Tab-separated table of C-alpha atoms and ligand atoms in Angstrom:
chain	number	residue	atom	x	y	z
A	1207	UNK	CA	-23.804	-71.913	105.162
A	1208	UNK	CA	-22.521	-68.590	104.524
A	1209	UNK	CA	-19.766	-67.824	107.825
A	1210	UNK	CA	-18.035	-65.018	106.073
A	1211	UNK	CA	-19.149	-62.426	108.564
A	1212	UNK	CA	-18.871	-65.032	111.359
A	1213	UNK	CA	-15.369	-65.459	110.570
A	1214	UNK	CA	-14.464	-61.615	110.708
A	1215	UNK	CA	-15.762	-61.280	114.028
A	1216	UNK	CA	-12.696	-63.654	114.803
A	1217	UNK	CA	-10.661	-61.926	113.204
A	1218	UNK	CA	-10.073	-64.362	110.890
A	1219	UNK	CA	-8.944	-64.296	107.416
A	1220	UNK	CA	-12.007	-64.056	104.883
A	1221	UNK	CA	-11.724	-64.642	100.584
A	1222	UNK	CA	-14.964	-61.833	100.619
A	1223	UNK	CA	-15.520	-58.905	102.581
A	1224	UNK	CA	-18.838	-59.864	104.594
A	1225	UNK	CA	-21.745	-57.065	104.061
A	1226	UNK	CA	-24.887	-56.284	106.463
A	1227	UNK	CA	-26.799	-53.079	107.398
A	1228	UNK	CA	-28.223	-51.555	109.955
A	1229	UNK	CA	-31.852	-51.129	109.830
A	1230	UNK	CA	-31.693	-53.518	106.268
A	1231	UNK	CA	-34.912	-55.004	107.477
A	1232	UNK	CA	-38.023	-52.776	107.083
A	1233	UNK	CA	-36.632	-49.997	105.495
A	1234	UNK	CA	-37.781	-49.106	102.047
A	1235	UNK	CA	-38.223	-52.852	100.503
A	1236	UNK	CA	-41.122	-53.400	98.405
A	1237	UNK	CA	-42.626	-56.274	100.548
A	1238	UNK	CA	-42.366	-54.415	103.761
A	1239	UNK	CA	-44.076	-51.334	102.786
A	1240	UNK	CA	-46.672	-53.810	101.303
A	1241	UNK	CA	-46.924	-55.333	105.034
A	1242	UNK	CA	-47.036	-51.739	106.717
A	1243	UNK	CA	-50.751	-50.871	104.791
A	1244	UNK	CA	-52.003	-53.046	106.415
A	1245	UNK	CA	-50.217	-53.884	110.160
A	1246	UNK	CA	-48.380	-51.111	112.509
A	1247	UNK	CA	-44.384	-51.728	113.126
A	1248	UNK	CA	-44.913	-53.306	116.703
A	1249	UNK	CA	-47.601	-55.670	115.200
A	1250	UNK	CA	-45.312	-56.897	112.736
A	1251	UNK	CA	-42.341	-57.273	115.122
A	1252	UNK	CA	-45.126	-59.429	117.290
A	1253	UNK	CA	-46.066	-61.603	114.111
A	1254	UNK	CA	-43.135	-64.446	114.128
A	1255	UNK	CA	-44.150	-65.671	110.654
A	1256	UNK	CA	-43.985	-61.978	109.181
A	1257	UNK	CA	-41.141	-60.684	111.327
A	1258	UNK	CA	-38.968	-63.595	109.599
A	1259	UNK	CA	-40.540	-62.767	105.723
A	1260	UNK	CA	-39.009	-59.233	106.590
A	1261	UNK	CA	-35.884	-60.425	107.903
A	1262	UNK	CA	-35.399	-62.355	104.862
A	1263	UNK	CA	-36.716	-59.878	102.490
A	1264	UNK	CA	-32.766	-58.073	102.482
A	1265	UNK	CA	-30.819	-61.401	102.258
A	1266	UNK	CA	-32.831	-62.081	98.813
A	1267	UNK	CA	-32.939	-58.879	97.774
A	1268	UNK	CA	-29.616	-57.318	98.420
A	1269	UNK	CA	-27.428	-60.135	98.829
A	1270	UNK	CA	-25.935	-59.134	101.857
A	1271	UNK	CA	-23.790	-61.953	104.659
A	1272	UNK	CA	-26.158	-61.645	107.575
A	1273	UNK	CA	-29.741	-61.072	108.642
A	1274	UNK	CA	-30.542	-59.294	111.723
A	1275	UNK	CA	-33.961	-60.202	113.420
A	1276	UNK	CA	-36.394	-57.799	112.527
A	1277	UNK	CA	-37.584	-56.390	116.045
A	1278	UNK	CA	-37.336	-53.015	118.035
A	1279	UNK	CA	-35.279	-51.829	121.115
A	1280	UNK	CA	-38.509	-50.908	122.262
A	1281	UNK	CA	-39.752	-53.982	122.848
A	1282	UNK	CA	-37.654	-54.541	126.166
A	1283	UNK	CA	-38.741	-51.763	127.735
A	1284	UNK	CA	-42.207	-52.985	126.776
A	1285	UNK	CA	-41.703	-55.945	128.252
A	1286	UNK	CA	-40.718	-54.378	131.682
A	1287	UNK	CA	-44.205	-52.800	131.728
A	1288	UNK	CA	-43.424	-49.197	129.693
A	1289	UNK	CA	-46.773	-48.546	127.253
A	1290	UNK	CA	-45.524	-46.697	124.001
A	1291	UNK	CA	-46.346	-46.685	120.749
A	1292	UNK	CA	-44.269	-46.185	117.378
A	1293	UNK	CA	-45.679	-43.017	115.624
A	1294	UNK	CA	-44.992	-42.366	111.982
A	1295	UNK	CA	-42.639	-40.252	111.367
A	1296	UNK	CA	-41.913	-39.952	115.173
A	1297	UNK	CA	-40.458	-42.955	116.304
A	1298	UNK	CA	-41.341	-44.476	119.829
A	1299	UNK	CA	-43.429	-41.945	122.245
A	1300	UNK	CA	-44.544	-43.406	125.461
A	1301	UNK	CA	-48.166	-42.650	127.565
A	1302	UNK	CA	-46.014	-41.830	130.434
A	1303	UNK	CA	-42.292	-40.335	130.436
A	1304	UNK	CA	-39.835	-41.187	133.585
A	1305	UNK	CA	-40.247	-38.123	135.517
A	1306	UNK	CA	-38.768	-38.094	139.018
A	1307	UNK	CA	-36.773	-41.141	140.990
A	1308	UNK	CA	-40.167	-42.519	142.303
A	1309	UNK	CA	-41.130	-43.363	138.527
A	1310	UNK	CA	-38.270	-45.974	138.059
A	1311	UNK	CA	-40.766	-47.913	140.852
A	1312	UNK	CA	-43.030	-48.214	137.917
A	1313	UNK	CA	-40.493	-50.250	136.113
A	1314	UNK	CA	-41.302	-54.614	136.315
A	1315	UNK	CA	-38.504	-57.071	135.480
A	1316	UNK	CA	-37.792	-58.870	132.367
A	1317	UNK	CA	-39.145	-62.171	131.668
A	1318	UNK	CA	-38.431	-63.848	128.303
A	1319	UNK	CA	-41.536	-65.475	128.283
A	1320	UNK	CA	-42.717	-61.984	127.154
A	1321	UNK	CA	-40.781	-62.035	124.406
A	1322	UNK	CA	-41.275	-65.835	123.319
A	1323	UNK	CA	-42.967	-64.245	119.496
A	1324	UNK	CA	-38.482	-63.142	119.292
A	1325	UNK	CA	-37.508	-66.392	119.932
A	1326	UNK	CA	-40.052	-67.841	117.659
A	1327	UNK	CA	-39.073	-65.386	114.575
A	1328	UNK	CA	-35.418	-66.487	115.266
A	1329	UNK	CA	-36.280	-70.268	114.883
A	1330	UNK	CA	-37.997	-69.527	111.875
A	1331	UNK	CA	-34.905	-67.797	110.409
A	1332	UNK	CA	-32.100	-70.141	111.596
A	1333	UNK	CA	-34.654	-72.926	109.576
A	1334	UNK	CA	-34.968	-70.901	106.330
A	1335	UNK	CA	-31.592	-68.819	106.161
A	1336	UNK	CA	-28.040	-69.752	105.168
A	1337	UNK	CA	-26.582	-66.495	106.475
A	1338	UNK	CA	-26.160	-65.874	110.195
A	1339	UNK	CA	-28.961	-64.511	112.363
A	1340	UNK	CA	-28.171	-61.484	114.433
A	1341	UNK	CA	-29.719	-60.667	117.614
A	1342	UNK	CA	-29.969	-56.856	119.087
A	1343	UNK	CA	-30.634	-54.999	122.357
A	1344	UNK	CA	-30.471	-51.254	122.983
A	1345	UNK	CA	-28.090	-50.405	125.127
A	1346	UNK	CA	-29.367	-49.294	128.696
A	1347	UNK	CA	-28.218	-45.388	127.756
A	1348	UNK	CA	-29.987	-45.271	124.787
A	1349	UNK	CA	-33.190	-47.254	126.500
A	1350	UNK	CA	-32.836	-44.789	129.177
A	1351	UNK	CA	-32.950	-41.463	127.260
A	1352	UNK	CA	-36.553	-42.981	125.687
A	1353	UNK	CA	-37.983	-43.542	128.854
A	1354	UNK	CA	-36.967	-40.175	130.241
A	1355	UNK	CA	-37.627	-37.890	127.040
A	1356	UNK	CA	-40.980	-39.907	126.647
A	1357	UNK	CA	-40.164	-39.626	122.965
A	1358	UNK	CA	-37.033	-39.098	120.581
A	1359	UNK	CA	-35.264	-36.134	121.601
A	1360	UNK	CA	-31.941	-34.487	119.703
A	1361	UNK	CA	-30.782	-32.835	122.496
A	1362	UNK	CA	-31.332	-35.296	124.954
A	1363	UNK	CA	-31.593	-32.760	127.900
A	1364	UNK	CA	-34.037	-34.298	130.518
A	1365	UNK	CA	-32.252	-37.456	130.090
A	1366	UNK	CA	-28.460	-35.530	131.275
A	1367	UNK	CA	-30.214	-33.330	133.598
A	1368	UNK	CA	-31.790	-36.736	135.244
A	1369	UNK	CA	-28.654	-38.053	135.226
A	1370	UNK	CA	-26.473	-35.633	136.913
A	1371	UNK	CA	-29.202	-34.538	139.290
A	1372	UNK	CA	-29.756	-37.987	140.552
A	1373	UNK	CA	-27.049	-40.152	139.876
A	1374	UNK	CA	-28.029	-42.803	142.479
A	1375	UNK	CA	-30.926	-43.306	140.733
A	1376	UNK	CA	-29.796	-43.068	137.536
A	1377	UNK	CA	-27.036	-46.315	138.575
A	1378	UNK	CA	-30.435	-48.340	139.972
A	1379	UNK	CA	-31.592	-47.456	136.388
A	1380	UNK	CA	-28.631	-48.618	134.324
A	1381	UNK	CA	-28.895	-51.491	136.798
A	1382	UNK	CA	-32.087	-52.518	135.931
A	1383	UNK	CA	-32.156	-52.067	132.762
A	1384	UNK	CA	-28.968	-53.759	132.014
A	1385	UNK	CA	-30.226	-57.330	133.808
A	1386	UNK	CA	-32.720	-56.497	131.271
A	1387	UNK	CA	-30.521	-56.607	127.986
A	1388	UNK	CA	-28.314	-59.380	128.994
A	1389	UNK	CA	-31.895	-61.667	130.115
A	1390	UNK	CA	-33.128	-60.406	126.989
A	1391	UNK	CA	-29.925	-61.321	124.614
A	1392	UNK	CA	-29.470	-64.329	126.347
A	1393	UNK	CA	-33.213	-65.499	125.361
A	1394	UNK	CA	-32.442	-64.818	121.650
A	1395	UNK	CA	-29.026	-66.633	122.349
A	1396	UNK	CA	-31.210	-69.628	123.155
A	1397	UNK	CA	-33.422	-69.239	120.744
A	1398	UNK	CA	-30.562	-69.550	118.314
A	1399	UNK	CA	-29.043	-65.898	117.430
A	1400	UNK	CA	-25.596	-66.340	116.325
A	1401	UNK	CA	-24.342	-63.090	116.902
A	1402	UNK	CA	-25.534	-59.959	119.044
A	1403	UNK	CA	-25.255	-56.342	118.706
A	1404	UNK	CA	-26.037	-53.576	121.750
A	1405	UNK	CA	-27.269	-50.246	120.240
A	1406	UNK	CA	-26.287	-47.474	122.225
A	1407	UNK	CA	-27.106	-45.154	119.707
A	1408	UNK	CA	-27.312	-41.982	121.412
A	1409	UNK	CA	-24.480	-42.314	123.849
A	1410	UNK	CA	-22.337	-39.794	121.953
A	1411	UNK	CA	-24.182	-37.194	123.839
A	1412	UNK	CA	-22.679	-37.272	126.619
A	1413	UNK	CA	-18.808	-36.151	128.172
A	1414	UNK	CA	-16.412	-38.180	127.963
A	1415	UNK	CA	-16.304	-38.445	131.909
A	1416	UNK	CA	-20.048	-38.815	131.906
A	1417	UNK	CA	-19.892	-42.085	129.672
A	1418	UNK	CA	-16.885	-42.876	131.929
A	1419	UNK	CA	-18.923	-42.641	134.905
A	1420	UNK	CA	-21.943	-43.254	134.536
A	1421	UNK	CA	-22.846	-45.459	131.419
A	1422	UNK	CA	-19.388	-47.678	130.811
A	1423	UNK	CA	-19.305	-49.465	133.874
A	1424	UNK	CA	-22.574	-51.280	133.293
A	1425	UNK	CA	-21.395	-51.523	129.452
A	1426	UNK	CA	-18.833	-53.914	131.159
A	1427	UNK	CA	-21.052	-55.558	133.366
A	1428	UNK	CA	-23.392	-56.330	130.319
A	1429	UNK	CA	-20.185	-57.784	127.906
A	1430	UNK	CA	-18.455	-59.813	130.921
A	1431	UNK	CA	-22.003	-61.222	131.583
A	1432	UNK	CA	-22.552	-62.310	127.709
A	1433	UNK	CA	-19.046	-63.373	127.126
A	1434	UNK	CA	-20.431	-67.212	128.771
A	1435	UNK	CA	-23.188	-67.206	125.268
A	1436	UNK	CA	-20.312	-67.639	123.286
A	1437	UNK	CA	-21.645	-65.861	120.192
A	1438	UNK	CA	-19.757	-63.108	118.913
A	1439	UNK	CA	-20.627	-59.366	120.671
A	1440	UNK	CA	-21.224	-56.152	118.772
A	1441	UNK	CA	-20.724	-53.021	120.392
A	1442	UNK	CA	-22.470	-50.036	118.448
A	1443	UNK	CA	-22.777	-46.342	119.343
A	1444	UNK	CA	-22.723	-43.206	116.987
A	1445	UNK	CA	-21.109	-39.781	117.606
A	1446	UNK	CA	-18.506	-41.958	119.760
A	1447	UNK	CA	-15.569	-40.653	118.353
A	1448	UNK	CA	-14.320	-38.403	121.104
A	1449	UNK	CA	-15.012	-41.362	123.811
A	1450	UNK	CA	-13.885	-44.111	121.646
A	1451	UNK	CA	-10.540	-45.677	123.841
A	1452	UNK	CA	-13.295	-46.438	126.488
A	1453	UNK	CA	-15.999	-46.912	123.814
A	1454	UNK	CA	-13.988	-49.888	122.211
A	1455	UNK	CA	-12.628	-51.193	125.644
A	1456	UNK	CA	-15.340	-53.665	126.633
A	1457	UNK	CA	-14.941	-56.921	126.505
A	1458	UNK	CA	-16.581	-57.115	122.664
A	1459	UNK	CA	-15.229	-58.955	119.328
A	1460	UNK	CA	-16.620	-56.159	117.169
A	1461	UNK	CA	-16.779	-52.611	117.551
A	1462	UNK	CA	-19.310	-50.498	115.388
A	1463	UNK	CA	-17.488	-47.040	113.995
A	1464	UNK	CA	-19.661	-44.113	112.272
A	1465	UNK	CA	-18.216	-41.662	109.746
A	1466	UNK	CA	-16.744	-38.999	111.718
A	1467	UNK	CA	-13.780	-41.269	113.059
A	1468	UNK	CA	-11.892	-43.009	110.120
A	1469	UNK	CA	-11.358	-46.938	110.037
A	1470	UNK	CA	-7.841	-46.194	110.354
A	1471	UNK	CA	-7.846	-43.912	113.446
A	1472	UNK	CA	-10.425	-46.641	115.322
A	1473	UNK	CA	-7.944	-49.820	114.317
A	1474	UNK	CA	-5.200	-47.853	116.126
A	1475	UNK	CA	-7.093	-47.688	119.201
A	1476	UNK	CA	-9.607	-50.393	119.417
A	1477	UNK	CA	-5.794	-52.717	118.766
A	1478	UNK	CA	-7.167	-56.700	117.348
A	1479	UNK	CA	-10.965	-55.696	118.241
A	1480	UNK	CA	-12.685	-56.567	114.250
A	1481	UNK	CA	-14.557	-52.818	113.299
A	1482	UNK	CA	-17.730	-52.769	111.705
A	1483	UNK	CA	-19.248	-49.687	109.989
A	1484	UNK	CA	-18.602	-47.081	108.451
A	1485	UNK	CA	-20.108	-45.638	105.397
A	1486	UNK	CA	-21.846	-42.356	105.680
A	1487	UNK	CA	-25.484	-43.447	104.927
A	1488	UNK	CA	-25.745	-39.880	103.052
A	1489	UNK	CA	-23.654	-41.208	100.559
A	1490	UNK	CA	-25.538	-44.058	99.648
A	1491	UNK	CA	-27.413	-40.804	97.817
A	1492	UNK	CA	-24.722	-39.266	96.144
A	1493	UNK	CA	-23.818	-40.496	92.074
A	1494	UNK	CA	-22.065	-44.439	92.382
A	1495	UNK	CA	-18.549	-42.684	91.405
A	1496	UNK	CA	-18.359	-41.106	94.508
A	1497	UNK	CA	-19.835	-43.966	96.727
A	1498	UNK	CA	-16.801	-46.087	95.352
A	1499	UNK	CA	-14.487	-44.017	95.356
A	1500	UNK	CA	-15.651	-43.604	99.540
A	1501	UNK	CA	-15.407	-47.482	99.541
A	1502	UNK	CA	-11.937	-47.245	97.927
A	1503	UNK	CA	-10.469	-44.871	100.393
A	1504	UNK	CA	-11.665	-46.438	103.732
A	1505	UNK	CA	-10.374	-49.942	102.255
A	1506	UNK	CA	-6.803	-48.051	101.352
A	1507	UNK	CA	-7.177	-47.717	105.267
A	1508	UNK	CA	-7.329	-50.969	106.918
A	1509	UNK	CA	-7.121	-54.928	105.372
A	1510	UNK	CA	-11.259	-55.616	104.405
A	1511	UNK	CA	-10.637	-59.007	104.368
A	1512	UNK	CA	-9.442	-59.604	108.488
A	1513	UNK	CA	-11.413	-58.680	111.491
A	1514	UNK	CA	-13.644	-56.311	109.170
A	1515	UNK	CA	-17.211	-56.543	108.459
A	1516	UNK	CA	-19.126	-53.881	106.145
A	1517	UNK	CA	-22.033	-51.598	107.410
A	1518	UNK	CA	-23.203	-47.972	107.423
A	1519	UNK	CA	-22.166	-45.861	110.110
A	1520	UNK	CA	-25.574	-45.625	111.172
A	1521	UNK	CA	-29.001	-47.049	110.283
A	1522	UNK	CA	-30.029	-47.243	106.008
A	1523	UNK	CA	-31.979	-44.205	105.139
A	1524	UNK	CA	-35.575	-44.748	104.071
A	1525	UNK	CA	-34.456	-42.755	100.794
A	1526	UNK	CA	-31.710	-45.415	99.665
A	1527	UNK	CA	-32.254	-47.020	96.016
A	1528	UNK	CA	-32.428	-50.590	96.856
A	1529	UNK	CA	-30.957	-51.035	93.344
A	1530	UNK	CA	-27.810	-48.637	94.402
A	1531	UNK	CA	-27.513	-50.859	97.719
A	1532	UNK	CA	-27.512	-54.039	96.039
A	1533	UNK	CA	-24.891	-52.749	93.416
A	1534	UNK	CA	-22.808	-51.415	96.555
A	1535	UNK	CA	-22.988	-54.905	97.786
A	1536	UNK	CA	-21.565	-56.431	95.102
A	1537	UNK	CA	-19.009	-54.243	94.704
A	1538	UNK	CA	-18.012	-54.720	98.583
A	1539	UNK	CA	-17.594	-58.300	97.870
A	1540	UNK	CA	-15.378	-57.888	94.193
A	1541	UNK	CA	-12.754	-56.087	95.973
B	2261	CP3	O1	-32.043	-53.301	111.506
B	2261	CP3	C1	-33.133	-53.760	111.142
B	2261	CP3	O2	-33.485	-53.716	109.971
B	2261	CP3	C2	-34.001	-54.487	112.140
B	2261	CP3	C3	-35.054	-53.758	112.679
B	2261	CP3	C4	-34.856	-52.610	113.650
B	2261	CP3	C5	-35.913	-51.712	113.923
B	2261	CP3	N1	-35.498	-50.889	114.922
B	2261	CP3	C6	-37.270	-51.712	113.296
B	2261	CP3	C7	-37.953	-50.409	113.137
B	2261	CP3	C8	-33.770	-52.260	114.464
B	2261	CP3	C9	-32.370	-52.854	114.541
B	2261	CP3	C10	-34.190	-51.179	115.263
B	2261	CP3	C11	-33.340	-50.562	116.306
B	2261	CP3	C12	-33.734	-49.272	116.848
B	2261	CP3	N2	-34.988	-48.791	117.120
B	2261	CP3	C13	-32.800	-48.309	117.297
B	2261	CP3	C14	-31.311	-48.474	117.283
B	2261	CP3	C15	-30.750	-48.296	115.932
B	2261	CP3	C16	-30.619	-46.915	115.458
B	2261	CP3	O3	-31.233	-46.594	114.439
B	2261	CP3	O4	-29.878	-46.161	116.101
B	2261	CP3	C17	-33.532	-47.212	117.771
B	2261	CP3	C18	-32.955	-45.931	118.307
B	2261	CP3	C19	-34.917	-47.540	117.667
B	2261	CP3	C20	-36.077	-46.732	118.086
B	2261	CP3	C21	-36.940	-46.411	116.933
B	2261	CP3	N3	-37.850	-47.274	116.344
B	2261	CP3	C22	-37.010	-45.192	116.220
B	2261	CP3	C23	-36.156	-43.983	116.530
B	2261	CP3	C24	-37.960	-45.342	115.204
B	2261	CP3	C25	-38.482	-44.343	114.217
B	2261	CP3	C26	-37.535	-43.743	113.322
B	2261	CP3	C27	-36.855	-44.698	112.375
B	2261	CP3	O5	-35.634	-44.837	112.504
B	2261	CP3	O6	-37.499	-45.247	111.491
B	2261	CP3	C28	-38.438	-46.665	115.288
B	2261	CP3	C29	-39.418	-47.278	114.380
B	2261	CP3	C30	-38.913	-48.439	113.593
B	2261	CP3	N4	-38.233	-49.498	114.118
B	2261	CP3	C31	-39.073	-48.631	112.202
B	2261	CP3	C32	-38.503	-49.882	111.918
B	2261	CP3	C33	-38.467	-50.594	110.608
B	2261	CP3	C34	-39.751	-47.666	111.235
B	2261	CP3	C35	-41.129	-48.107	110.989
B	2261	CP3	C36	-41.796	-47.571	109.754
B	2261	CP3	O7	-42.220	-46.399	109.788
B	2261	CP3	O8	-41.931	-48.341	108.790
């Protein structure tokens, strides 16, 4: 059993810097874009058998410390009723957006029986990997601005303007959607995910006295009602530099940090929380020289072998050379 990355979300000491990325599974790999001719993302993320070949697919392929279950955020809101599909190119767009308060009605509560083709993909793995399985949610923010937007959105203005026009309603949404993650967590817990990280991808949009007041106090309702699964908790946003004290204050073992705030300037404030991140994903397309001389300089910047763990700052870019990323990971582990 490989517990390298395991052991970093202690904070232990580790001989090997431990490597995974975001978005590793069902990227560009050869046997996943064999598996999308024929069946749509959704269909493979409801196919245990082939949800755990592309889970795996990475760990061969790339050599990297952990395998995260290959699945969707989308999927919980799917399973509280919300019809979408994943378009090409697109990303999730939904028949019907959240348009007033009276539409949250339309939103059912989570039962993991809905979900039981996770579960079953996570067996699968914990029976044919030696790496640790990782378990995700999105974050009830980043759930929230899909089911307002009704589709991905880079402004994210109907999902603010909902907010701050109706902010009781926006708390009843948080609310629900936050029993949500931690039901839906807790079933991939049982299922046997040894580690799980909450995406709140988009929450850098907002004010730092917006996330204060509207988004962080369900983030700590969510952590404080995991901490009893006893697996380790990842907490992931991107743009989060300029809210990061409250950003890294939940009750988490591992903070995720993207490229605009340095390793350095995140271990000062998120104190013995392990960090996770934070390579620009562009440079994963620039020549090798400069990707290790990146790697060099953010290691200069905190000790890679303690309470550290490897990633992107953000999801791997269809574009990556798989041959590049499975050099990087090699070199992540000589150093
Ligand atoms: O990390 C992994 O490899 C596991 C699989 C995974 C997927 N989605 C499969 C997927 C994970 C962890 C996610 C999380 C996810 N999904 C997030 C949070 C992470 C992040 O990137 O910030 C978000 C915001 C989504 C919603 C979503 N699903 C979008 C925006 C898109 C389209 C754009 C994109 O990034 O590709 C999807 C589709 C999707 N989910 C694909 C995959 C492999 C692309 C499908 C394809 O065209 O082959």
């Amino acid at each position: 059993m490989n517990d390298l990355f395991l052991r970093a979300t202690k904070g232990e000491k580790v001989e090997r810097t431990p490597v995974w990325f975001m978005r590793q599974a069902g990227r560009s790999l050869p046997g996943y874009r064999k598996l999308r001719e024929k069946y749509g993302v959704l269909e493979l993320t409801q196919n245990s058998e082939l949800a755990a070949q592309v889970s795996i697919e990475p760990i061969e392929l790339l050599g990297v410390d952990a395998s995260i279950l290959f699945a969707d955020i989308m999927l919980l809101p799917m399973a509280m009723g919300v019809k979408l599909e994943i378009v090409e190119n697109v990303g999730p767009v939904l028949s019907k957006a959240i348009d007033t308060p009276q539409d949250i009605r339309e939103l059912g509560d989570f039962d993991p029986k809905d979900v039981e083709f996770l579960q079953q993909t996570i067996r699968i793995l914990r029976e044919r990997l030696e790496v640790p399985v990782i378990g995700f949610s999105g974050a009830p923010f980043t759930l929230a601005s899909y089911l307002i937007e009704g589709r991905p959105s880079r402004t994210w203005l109907k999902t603010k303007a909902f907010m701050l026009s109706h902010p009781k309603e926006w708390d009843r949404l948080m609310t629900l959607l936050s029993r949500g993650v931690v039901e839906y967590l807790r079933a991939q817990v049982a299922a046997g995910a040894q580690a799980v990280q909450v995406f709140d991808s988009w929450v850098g949009a907002l004010s730092p006295a917006q996330y204060r007041e509207q988004v962080l106090p369900h983030m700590r309702r969510i952590f404080a009602s995991l901490k009893g699964s006893k697996v380790p908790r990842i907490h992931f946003g991107t743009n989060t530099a300029g809210i990061f004290s409250d950003f890294s204050s939940v009750d988490a073992e591992v903070i995720g940090v993207d490229w605009r705030l340095s390793l350095k300037e995140a271990k000062k404030i998120a104190g013995k929380k392990a960090l996770q991140g934070n390579l620009d994903p562009a440079v994963l397309l620039a020549p090798w020289k400069t990707i290790t001389k990146t790697v060099d300089a953010a290691f200069a910047e905190i000790n890679p072998k303690r309470g550290y763990i490897f990633n992107l700052g953000h999801g791997m870019p269809p574009e990556a050379d798989d041959a590049v990323v499975r050099k990087l990971v090699q070199y992540v582990h000589s150093k």
